[in-house]
Tab-separated table of C-alpha atoms in Angstrom:
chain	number	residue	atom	x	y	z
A	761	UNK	CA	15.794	-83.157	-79.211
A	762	UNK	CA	17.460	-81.938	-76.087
A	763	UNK	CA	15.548	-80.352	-73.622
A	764	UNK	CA	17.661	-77.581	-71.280
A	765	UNK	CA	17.875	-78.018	-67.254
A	766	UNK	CA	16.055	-75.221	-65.827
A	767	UNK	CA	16.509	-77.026	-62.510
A	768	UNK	CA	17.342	-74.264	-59.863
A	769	UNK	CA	20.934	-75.662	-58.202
A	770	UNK	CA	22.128	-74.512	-54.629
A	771	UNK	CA	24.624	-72.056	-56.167
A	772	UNK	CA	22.188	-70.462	-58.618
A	773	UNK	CA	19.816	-69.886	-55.518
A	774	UNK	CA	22.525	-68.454	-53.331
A	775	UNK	CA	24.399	-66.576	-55.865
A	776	UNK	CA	21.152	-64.679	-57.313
A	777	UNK	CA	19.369	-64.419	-53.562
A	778	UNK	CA	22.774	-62.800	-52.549
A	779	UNK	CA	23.353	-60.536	-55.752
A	780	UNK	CA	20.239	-58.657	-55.312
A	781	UNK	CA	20.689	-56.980	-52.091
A	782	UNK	CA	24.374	-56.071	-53.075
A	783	UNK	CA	23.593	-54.619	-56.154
A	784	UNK	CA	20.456	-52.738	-54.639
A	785	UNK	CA	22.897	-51.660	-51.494
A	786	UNK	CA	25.252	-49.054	-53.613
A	787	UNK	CA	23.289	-49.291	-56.826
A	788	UNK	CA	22.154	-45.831	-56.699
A	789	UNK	CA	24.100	-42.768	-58.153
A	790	UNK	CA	21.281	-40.585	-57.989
A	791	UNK	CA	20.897	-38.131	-54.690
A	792	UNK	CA	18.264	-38.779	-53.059
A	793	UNK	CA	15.228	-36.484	-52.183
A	794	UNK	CA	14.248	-34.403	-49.043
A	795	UNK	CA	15.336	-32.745	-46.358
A	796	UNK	CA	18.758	-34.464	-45.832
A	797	UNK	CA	19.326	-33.350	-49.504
A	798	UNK	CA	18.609	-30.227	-49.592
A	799	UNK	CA	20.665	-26.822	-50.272
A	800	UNK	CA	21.985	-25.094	-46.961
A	801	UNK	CA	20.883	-21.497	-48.495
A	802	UNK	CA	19.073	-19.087	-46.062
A	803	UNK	CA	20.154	-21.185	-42.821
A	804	UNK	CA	20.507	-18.984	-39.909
A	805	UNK	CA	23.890	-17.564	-38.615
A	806	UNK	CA	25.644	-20.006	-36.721
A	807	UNK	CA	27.587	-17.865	-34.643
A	808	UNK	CA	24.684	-15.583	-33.722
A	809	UNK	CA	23.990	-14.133	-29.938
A	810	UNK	CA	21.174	-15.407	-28.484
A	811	UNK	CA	17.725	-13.081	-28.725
A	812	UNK	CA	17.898	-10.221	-26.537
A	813	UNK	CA	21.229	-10.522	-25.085
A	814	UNK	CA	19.891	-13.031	-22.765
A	815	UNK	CA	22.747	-14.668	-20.730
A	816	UNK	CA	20.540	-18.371	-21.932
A	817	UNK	CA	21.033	-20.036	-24.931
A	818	UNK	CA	18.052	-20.052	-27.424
A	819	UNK	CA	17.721	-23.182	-27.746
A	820	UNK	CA	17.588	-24.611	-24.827
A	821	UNK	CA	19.711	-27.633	-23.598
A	822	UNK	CA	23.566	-27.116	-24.485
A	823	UNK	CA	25.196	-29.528	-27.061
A	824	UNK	CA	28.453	-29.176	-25.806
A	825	UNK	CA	30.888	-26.425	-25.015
A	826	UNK	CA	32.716	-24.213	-27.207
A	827	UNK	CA	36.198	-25.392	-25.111
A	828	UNK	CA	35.000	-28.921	-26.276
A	829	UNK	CA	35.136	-28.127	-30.140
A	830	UNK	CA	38.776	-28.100	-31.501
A	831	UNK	CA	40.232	-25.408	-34.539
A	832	UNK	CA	40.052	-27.014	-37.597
A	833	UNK	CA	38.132	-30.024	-36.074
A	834	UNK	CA	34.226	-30.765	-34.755
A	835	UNK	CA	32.193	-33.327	-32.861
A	836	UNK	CA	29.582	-35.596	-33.807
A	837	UNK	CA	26.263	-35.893	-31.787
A	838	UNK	CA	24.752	-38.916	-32.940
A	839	UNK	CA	21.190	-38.335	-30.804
A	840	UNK	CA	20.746	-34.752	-32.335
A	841	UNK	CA	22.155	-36.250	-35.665
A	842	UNK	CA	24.513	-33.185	-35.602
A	843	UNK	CA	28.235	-32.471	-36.269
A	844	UNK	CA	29.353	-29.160	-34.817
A	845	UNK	CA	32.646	-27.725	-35.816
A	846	UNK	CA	34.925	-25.084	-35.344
A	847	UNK	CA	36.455	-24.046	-39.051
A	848	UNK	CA	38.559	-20.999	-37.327
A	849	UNK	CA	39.197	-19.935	-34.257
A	850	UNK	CA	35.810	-18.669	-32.581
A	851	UNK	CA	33.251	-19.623	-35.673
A	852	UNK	CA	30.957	-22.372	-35.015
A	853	UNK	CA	29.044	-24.022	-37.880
A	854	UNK	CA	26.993	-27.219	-37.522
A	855	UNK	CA	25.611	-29.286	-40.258
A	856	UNK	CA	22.752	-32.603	-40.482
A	857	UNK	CA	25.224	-35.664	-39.852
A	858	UNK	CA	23.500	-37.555	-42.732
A	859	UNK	CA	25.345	-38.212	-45.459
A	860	UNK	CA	23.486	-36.892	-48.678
A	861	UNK	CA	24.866	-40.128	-50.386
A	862	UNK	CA	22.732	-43.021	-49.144
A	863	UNK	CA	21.666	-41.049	-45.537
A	864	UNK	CA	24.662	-42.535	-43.422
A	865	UNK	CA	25.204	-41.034	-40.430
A	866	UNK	CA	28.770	-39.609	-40.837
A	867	UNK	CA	31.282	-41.033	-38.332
A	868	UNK	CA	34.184	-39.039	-38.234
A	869	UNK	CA	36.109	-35.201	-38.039
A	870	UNK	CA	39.424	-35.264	-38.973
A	871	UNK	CA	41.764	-33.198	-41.327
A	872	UNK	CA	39.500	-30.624	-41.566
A	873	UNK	CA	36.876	-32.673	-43.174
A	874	UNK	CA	33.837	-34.641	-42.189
A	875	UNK	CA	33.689	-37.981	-43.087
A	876	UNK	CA	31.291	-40.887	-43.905
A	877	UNK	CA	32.395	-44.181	-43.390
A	878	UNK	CA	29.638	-45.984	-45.711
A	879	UNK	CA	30.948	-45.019	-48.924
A	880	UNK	CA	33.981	-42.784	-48.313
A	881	UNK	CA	32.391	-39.245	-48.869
A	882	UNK	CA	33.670	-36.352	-47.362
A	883	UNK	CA	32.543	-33.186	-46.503
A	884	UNK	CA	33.572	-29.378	-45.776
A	885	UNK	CA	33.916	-28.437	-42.067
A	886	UNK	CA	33.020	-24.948	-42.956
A	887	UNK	CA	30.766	-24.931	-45.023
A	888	UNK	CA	29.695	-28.989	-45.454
A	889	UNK	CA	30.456	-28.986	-49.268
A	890	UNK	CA	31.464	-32.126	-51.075
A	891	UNK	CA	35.401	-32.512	-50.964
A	892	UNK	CA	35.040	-36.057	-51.537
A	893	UNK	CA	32.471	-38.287	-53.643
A	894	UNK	CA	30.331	-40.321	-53.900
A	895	UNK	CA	28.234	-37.455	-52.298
A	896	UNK	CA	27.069	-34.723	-54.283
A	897	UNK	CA	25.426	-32.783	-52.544
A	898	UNK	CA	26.146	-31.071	-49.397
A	899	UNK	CA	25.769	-31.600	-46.052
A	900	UNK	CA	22.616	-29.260	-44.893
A	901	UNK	CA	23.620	-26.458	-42.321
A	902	UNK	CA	21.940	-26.622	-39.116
A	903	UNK	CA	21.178	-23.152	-36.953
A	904	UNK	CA	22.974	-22.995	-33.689
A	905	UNK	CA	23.318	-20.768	-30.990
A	906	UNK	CA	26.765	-19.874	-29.600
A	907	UNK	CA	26.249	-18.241	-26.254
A	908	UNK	CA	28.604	-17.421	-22.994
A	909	UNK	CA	30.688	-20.409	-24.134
A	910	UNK	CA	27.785	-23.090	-24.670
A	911	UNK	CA	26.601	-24.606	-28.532
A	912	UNK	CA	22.906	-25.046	-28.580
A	913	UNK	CA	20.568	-25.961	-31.178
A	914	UNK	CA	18.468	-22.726	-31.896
């Protein structure tokens, strides 16, 4: 009677130690849960004065200048983990730059979408709906303040 090699050869050991983490990497169809997930519904205006008429931003520090936003375009703030952008001329909307498919940060604005470079999703700049899977679920809208020519984070 025969008995079967179970001996563990160099390929076996690479091939199975390096399927693993692929398969685990994109395995996932499922969105994940929390925060970066979740709907945009009830977020503030974006395009909102600031309280009171004050001349100062609400919140705070600038991002960036309204000049510095191009129509149809946006800008990615990788610190704040933000992506402002400028749909039509004067409305500002800015939305969590991580990707609801497997929490990339998204990398690029271009042709009117927002894009992530992981898996190719891409993503509204109005409104940060899916135009583009893997993603399925929208990019969360972030509150800003848009005041005497300034973006800030409300």
């Amino acid at each position: 009677m025969d008995v079967p090699d179970h001996s563990l050869t160099r390929r076996s050991a690479v091939t199975g130690a390096l399927a693993v983490p692929l398969l685990a990497a994109c395995a996932s169809d499922e969105e994940p849960a929390g925060p970066a997930a979740s709907s945009s519904a009830g977020a503030t205006s974006t395009t909102a004065p600031s309280p009171g008429g004050s001349s100062e931003p609400a919140g705070g520090e600038p991002l960036t200048s309204t000049a510095d936003i191009e129509v149809g375009g946006g800008r990615i703030f990788p610190e704040d983990n933000v992506v402002v952008t400028q749909p039509e001329k004067g409305v500002f909307k800015a939305f969590d730059a991580t990707c609801t498919h497997q929490q990339c940060q998204v990398t690029r604005v271009s042709d009117g979408a927002i894009g992530c470079s992981c898996h190719g999703s891409r993503f509204s700049i109005s409104d940060g709906a899916v135009e583009g899977g893997p993603a399925r679920s929208p990019l969360p809208e972030v509150p800003i303040t848009v005041a005497n020519g300034e973006i800030s984070l409300a």
